Short mmCIF file of C-alpha atoms and ligand atoms in Angstrom, two decimals:
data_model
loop_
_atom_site.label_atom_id
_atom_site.label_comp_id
_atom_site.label_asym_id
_atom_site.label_seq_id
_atom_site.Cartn_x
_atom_site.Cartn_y
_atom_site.Cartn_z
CA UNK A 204 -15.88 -30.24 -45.15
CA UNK A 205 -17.00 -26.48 -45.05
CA UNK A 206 -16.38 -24.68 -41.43
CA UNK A 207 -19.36 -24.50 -39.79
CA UNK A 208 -21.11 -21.30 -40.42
CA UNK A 209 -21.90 -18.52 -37.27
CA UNK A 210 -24.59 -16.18 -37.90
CA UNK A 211 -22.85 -12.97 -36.64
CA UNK A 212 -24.73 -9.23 -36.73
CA UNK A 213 -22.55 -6.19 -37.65
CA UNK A 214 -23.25 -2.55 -36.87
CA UNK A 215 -22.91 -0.08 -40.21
CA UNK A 216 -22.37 3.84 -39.28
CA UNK A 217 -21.95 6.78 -41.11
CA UNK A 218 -21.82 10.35 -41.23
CA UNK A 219 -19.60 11.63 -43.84
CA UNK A 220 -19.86 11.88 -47.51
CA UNK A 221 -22.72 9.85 -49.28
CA UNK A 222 -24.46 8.05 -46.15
CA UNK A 223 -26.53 5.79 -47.87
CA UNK A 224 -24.35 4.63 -50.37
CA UNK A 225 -21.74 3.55 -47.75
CA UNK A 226 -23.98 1.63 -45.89
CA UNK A 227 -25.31 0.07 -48.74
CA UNK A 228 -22.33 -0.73 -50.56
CA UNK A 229 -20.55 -2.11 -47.61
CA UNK A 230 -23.69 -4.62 -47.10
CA UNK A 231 -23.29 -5.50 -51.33
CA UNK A 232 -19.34 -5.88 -50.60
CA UNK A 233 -19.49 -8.20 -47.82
CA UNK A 234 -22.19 -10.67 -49.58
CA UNK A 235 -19.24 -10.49 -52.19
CA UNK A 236 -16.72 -11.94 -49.66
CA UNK A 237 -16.29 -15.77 -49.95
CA UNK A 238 -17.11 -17.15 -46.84
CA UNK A 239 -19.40 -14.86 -45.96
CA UNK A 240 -23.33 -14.45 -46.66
CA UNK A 241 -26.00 -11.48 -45.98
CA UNK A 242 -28.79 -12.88 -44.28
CA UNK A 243 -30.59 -9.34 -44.23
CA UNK A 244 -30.58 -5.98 -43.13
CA UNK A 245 -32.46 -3.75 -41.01
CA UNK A 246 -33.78 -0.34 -42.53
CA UNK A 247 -31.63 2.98 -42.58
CA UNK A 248 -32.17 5.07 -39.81
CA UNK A 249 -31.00 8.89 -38.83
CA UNK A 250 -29.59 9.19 -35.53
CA UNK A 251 -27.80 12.26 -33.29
CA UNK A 252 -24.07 12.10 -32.60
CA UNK A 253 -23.83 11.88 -28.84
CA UNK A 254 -20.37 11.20 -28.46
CA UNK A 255 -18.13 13.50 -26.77
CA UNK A 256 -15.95 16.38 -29.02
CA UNK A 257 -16.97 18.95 -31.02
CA UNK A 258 -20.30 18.48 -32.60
CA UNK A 259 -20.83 16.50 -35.78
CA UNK A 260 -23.06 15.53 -38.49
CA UNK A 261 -26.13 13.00 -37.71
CA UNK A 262 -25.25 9.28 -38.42
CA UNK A 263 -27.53 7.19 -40.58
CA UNK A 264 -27.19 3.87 -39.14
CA UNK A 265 -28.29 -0.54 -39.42
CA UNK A 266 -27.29 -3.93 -39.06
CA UNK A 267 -26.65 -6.76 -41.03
CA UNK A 268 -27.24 -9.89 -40.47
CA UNK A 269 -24.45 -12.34 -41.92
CA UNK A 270 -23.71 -15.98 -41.83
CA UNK A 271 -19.98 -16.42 -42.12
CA UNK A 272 -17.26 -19.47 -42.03
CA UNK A 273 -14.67 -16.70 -41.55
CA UNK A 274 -13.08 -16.73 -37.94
CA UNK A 275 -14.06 -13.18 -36.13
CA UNK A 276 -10.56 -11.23 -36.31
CA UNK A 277 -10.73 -12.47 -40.23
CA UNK A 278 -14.18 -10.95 -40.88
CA UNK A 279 -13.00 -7.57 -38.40
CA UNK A 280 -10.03 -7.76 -41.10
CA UNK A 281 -12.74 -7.70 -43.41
CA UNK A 282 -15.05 -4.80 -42.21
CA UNK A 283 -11.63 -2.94 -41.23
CA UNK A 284 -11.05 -3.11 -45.14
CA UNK A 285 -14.05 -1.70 -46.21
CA UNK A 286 -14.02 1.49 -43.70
CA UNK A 287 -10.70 2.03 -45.94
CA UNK A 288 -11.92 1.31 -48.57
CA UNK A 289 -14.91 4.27 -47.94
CA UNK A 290 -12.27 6.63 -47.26
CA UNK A 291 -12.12 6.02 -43.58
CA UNK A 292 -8.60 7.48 -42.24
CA UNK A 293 -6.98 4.76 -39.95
CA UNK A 294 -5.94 4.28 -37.55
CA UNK A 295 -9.01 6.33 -36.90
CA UNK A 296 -9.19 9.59 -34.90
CA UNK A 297 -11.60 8.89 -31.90
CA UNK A 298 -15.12 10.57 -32.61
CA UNK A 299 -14.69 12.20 -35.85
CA UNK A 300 -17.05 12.17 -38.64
CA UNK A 301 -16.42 9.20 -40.71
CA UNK A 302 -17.92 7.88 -44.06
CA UNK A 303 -18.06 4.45 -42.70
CA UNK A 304 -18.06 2.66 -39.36
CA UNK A 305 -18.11 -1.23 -38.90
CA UNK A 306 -18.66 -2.68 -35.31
CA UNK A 307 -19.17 -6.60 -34.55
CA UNK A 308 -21.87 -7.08 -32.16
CA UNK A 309 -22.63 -10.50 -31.67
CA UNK A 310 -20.36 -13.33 -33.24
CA UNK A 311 -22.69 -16.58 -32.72
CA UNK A 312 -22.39 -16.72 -28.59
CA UNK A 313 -19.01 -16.87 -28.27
CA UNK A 314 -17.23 -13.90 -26.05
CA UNK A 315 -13.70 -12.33 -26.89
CA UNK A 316 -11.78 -9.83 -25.92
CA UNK A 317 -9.06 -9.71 -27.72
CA UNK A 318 -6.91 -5.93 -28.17
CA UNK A 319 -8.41 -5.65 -31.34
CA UNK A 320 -12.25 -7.05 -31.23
CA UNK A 321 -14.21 -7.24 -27.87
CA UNK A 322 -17.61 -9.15 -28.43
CA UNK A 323 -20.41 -9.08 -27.59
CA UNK A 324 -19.56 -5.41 -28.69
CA UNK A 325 -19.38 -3.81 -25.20
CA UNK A 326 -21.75 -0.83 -25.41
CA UNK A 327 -23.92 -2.61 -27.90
CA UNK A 328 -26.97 -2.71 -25.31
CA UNK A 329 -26.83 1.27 -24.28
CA UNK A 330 -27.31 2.64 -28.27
CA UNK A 331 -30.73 2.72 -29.25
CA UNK A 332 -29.78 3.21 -33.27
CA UNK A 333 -28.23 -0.50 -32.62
CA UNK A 334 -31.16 -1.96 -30.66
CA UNK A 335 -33.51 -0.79 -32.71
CA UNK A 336 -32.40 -2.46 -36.22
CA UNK A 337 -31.66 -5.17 -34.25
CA UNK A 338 -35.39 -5.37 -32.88
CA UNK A 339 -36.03 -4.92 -36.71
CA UNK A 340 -34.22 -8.18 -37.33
CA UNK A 341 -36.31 -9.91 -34.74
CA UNK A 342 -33.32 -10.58 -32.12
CA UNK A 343 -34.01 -11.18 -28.63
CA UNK A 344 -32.11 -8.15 -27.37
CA UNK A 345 -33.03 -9.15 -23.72
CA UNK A 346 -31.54 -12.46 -24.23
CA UNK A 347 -28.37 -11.48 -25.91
CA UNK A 348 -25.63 -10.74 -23.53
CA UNK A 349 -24.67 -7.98 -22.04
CA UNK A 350 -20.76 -7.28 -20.25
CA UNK A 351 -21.28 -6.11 -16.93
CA UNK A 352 -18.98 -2.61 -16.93
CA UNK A 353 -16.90 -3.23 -14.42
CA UNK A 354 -16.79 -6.99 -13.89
CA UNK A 355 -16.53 -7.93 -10.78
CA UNK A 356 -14.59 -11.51 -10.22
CA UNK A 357 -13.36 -13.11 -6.95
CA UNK A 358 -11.99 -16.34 -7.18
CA UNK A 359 -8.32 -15.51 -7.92
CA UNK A 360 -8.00 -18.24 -10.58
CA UNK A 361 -11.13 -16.34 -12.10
CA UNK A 362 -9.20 -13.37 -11.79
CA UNK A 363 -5.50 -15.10 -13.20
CA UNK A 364 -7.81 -16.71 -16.48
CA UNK A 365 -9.40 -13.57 -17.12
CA UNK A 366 -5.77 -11.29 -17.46
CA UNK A 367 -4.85 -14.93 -19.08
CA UNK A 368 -7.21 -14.05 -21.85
CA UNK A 369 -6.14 -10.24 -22.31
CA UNK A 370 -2.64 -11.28 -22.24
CA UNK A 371 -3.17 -13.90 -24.61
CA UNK A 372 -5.38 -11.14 -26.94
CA UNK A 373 -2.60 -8.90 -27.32
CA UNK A 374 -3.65 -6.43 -24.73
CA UNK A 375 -1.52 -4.29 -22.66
CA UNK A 376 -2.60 -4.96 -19.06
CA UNK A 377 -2.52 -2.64 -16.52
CA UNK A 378 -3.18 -2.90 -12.58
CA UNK A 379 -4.02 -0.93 -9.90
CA UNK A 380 -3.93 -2.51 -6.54
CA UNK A 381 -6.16 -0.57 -3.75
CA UNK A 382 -7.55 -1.42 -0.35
CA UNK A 383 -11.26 0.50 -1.58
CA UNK A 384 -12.48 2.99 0.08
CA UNK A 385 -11.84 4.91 -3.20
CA UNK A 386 -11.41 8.63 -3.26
CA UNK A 387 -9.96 10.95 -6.14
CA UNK A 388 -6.66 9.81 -5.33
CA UNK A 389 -7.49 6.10 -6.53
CA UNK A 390 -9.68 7.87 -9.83
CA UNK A 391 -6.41 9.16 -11.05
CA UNK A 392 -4.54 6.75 -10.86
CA UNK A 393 -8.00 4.69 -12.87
CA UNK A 394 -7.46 7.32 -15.15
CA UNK A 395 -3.95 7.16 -15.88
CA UNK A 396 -4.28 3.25 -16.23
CA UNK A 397 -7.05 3.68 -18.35
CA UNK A 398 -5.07 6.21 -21.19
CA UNK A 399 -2.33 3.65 -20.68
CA UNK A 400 -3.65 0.12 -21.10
CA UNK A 401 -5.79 -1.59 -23.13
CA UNK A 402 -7.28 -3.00 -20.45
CA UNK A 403 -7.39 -2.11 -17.12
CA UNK A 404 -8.15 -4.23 -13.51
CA UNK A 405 -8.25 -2.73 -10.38
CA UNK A 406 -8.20 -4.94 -7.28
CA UNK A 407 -10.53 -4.09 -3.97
CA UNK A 408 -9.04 -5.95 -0.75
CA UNK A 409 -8.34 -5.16 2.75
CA UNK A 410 -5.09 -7.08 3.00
CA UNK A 411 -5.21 -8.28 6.65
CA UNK A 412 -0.96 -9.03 5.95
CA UNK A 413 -0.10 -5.35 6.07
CA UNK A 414 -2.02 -4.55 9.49
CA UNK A 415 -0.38 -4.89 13.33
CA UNK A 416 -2.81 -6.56 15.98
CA UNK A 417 -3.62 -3.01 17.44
CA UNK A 418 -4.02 -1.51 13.82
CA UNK A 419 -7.52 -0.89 12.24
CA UNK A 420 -7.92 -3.69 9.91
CA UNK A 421 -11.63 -4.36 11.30
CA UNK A 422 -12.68 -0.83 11.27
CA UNK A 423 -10.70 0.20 7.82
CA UNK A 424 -13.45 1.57 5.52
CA UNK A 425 -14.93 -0.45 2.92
CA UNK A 426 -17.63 0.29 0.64
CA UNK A 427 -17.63 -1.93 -2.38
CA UNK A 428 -20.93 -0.74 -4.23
CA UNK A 429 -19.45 3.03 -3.99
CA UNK A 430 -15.78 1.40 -5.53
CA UNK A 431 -17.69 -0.17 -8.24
CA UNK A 432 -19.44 2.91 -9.29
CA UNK A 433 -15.88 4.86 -9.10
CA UNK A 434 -14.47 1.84 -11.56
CA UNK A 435 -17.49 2.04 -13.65
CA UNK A 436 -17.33 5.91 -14.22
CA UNK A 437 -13.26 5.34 -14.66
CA UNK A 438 -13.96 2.86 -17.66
CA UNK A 439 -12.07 0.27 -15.50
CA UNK A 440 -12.63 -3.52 -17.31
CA UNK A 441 -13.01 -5.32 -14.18
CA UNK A 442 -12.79 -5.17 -10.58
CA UNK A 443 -11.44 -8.23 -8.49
CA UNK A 444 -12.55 -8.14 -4.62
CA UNK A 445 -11.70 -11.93 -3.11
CA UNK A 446 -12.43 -12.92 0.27
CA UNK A 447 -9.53 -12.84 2.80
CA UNK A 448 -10.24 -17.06 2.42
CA UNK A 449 -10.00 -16.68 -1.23
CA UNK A 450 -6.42 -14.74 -0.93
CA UNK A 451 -5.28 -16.57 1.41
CA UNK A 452 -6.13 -20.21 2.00
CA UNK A 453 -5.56 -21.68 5.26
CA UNK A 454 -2.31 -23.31 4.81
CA UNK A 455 -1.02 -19.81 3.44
CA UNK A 456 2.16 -19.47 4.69
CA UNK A 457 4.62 -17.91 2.32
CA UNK A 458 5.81 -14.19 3.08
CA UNK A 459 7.85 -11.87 0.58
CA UNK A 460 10.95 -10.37 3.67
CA UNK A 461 11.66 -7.26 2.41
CA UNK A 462 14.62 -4.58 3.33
CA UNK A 463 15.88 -1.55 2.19
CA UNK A 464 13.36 1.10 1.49
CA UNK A 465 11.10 -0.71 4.06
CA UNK A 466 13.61 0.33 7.27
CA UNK A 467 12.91 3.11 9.51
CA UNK A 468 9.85 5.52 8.89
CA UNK A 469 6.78 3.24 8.65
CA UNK A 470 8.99 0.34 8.58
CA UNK A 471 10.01 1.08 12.12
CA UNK A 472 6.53 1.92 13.68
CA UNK A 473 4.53 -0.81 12.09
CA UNK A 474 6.25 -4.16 12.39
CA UNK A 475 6.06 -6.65 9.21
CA UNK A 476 3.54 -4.10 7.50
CA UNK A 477 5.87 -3.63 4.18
CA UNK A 478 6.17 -7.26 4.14
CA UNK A 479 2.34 -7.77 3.95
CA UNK A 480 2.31 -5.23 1.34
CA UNK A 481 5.37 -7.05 -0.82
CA UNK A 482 3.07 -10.03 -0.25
CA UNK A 483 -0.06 -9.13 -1.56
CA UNK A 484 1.62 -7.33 -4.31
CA UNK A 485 3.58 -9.86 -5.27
CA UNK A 486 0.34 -12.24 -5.12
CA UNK A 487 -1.39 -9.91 -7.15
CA UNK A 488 1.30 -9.76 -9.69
CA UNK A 489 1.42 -12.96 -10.04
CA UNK A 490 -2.18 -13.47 -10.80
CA UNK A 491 -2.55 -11.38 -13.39
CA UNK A 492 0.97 -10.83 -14.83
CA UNK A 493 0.50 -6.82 -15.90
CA UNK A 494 2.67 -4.80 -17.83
CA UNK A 495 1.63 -2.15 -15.78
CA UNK A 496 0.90 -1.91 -12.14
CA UNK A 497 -0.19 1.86 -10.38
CA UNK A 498 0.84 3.04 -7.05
CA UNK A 499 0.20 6.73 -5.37
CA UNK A 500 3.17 8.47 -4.77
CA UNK A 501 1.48 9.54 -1.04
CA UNK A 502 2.67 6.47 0.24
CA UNK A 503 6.38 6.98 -1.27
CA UNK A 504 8.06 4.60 1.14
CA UNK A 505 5.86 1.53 -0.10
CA UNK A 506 6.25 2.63 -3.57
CA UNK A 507 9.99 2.65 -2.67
CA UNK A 508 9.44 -0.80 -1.29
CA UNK A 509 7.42 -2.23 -4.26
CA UNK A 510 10.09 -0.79 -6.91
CA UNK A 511 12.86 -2.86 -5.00
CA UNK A 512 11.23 -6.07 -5.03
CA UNK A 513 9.44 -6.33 -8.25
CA UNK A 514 13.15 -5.73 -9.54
CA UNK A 515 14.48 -8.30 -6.91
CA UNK A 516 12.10 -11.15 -7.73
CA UNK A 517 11.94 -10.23 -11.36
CA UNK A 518 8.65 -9.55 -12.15
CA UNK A 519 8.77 -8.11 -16.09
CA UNK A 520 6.32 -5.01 -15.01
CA UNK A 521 6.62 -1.34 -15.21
CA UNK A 522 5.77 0.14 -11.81
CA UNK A 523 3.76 3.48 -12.26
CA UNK A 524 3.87 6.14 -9.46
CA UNK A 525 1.52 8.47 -9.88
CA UNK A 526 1.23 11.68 -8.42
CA UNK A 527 -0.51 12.87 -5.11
CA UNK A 528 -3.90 13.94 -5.62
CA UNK A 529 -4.98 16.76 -2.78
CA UNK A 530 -7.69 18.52 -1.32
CA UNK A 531 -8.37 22.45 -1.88
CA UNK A 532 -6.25 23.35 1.03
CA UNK A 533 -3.29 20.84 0.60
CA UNK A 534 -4.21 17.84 2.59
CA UNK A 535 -3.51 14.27 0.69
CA UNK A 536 -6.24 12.23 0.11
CA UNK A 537 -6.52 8.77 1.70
CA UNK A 538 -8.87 6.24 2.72
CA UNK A 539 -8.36 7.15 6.68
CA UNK A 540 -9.33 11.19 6.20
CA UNK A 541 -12.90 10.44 6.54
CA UNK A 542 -12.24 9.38 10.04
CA UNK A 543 -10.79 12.85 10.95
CA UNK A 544 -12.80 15.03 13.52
CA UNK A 545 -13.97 18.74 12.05
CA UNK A 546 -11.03 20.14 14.37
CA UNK A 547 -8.42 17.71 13.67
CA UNK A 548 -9.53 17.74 9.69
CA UNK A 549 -8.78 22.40 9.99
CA UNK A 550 -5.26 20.69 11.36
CA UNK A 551 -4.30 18.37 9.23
CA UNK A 552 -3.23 20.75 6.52
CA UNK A 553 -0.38 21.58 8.82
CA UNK A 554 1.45 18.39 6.80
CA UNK A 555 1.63 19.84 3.58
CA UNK A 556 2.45 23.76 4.75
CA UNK A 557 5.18 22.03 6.51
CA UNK A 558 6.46 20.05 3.77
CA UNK A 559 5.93 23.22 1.68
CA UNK A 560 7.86 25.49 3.86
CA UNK A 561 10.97 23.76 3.72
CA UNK A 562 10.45 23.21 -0.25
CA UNK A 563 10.24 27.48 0.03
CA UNK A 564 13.30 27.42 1.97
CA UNK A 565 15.67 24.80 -0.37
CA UNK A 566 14.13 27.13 -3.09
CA UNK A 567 15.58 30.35 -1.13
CA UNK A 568 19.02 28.44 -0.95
CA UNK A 569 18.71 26.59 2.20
CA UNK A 570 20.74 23.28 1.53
CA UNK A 571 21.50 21.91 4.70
CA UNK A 572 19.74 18.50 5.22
CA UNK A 573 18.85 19.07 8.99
CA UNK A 574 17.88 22.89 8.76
CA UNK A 575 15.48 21.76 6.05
CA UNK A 576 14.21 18.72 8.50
CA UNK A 577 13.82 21.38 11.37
CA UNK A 578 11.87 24.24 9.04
CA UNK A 579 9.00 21.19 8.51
CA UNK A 580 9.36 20.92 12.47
CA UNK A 581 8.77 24.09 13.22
CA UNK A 582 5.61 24.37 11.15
CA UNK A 583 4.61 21.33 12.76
CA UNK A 584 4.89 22.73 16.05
CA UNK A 585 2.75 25.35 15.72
CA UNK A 586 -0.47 22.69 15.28
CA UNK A 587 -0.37 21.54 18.73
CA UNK A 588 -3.25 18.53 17.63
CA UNK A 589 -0.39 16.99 15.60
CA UNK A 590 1.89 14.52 16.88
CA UNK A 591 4.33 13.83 14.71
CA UNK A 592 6.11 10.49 14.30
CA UNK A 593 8.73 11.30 12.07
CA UNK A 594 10.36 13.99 9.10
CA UNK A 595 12.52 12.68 7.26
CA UNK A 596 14.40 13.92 4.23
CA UNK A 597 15.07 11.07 1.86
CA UNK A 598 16.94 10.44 -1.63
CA UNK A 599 14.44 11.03 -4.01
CA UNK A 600 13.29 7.71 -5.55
CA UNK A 601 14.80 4.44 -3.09
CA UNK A 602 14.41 6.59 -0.13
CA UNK A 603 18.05 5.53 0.76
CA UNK A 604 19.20 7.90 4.45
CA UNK A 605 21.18 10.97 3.62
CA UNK A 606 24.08 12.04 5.67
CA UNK A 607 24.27 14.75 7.43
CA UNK A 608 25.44 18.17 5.56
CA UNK A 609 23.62 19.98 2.27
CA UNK A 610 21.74 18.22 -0.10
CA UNK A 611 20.96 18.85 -3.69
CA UNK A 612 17.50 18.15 -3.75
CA UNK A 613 15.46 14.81 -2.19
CA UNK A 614 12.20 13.87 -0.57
CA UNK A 615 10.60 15.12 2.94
CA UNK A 616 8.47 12.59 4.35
CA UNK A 617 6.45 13.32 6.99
CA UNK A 618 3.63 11.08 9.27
CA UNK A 619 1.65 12.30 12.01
CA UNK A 620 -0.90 11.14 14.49
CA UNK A 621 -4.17 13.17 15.07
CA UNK A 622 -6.74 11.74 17.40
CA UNK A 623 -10.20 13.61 17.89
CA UNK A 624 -12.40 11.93 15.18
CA UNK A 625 -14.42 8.35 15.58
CA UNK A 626 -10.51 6.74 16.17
CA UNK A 627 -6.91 7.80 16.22
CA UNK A 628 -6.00 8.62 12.19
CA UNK A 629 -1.98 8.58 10.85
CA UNK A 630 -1.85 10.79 8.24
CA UNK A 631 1.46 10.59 5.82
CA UNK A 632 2.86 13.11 3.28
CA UNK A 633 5.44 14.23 1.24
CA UNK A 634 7.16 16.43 -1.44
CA UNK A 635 10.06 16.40 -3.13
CA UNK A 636 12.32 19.61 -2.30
CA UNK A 637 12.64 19.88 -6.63
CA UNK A 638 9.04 20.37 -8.04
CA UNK A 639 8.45 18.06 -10.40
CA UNK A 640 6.66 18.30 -14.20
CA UNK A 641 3.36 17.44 -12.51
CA UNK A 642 3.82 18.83 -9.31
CA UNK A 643 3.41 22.69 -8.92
O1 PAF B 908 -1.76 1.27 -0.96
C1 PAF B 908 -2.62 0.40 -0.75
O2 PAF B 908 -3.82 0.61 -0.88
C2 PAF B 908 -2.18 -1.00 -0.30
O3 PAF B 908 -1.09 -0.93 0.54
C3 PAF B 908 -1.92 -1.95 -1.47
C4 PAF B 908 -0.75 -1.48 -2.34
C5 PAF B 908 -3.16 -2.08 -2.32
C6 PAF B 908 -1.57 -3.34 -0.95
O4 PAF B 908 -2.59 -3.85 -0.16
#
């Protein structure tokens, strides 16, 4: 019996060489293809490159309409053949002129997303020289589907089907945990992920695990529309924001203990807050199995932590820190600046001329752990709206305490209270005494 035939509507591009007789001889190949059958085509039309590099010649563009028994990544075999065929350099150079482009739009109703073909083509709906041939053919273009750019999904087993399907595609996966609130710092690390990963998911949740009783998980910022747009503009694939009841049923009871890294420094002041982390993350992991996950280096002890115990429970994912992202004047960005008073906000740069100071002074020759401990004091001293709760100079990766004496390079860490804003904010920072490739 023959397979059951999909009608299926491919997008034809060019702007190098002879324009016409690309399209056109593409269309006369594929009819040529058994398995597959032209319908009909739409009409020619000229339209502006608007992509991004340097400018280019205008594209004459169409659709086809085909019938086809072949499955889709055996007809994108197909199309991938004949943009060789045309002269078409692959794998191609993004945004370059090329003699002959072939994008699957719709393939019947089904959806995939798959490394190599995502359909309904994703941008299909925002290209006018696709919209209009396909008006041409008499589709319902309001009826056909559009992706939603991110999507946003809740239910974790939502979430844990849809990596399911990008694992199962071939995709490299990448994740980047966040509480929201998303500043610049977050967009990098979006960014990163993105040049990384085929696809990327970033996950919005306050994780009430990680907060003490007198901590400010009620009033920690949230603003979910303003995340979205941030993932949107970052190209992020989608978004997952649960409830706390969706995390965390109501028989949740399972906790990931963590040690190490997670003593003294935050570990010390905020009671069972690295284990709520390790929990969540570990959670999270599990859900949607990454290759990749992304953590800031500001908050180097919970990288620290995270490190140890995907290693320790064996999760098979590379942990990303990425670097910290700063204001003009030096301060770190985090969720909790926007809760800094204008006087306290002038102060808070006191954390990173510390940090620097004693970087200055390791660079002058200064080895001795404790003089380079007391040189971020002293700067710290002189900002009498900081209280500081620790400085610490660390090995430079696990954190691990080093003794007393010089030191050939390592981490200051540094956390201080400031409390004139709306509440009481802890701001944390540090800097490794050896600059590193992306850190001037
Ligand atoms: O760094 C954060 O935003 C959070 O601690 C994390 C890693 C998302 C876990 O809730």
């Amino acid at each position: 019996m023959p397979a059951p035939a999909t009608i299926v509507h491919v997008a034809l591009g060019s702007n190098e060489g002879d324009r016409h007789r690309h399209l056109q001889d593409a269309i006369d190949r594929l009819g040529l293809v058994p398995g597959i059958e032209v319908v009909r085509r739409s009409s020619f039309r000229e339209s502006r490159f608007a992509g991004d590099g340097p400018a280019q010649p205008d594209y004459l563009n169409g659709v086809v309409e085909l019938r086809t028994a072949l499955p889709p990544l055996a007809l994108l075999g197909v199309c991938k053949a004949l943009e060789a065929r045309a002269g078409r350099r692959l794998p191609a150079p993004g945004n370059h002129p090329r003699p002959l482009d072939l994008d699957v739009l719709f393939y019947g109703d089904e959806c995939i997303d798959s490394r190599d073909l995502v359909v309904p083509h994703p941008r299909w709906h925002l290209r006018e020289f696709v919209l209009e041939p396909l008006r041409e053919l008499g589709v319902d273009v309001a009826a056909r589907p559009r992706r939603a750019a991110p999507r946003v999904v809740e239910p974790p087993g939502e979430f844990a089907a849809l990596c399911s399907t990008w694992l199962a595609g071939g995709c490299v996966v990448g994740l980047v945990p966040t509480m929201g609130a998303l500043h610049d710092g977050h967009r990098s690390l979006l960014e990163i992920a993105r040049r990384e990963c085929d696809r990327v998911a970033a996950t919005i949740f306050v994780n009430p695990l990680q907060f003490g009783p007198d901590e400010d998980f009620a009033a920690y910022p949230r603003d979910l529309a303003g995340d979205l747009r941030v993932c949107a503009a970052a190209g992020v694939d989608a978004v997952f924001a649960p409830s706390v009841a969706q995390m965390y049923d109501p028989g949740f009871c399972s906790h990931v203990a963590v040690g190490g890294a997670a003593s003294g420094m935050e570990g010390a002041l905020r009671a069972d807050h690295f284990r709520g982390v390790a929990t969540v993350v570990a959670r999270l992991f599990a859900l949607a199995r990454p290759h990749r996950a992304y953590f800031g280096e500001k908050d180097a002890q919970q990288l620290a932590v995270i490190r140890r115990m995907t290693r320790d429970l064996g999760f098979p994912i590379h942990v990303v820190g990425c670097p910290i992202v700063r204001e003009a004047d030096g301060l770190a960005m985090s969720s909790r600046n926007v809760y800094l008073g204008p006087a306290d906000r002038a102060a808070s740069t006191v954390l990173h001329r510390a940090l620097c100071s004693a970087r200055a002074a390791f660079a002058r020759g200064e080895r001795g752990r404790d003089a380079l401990i007391a040189r971020v004091r002293a700067v710290l001293a002189t900002e009498p709206r900081a209280a500081v709760d620790y400085v610490e100079l660390r090995a430079e990766g696990d954190l691990a305490p080093l003794p007393p004496g010089p030191v050939d390079g390592g981490r200051l860490l540094v956390a201080a209270r400031f409390t004139d804003g709306a509440r009481p904010v802890r701001l944390l920072d540090n800097l490794s005494l050896v600059p590193g490739p992306l850190e001037p």
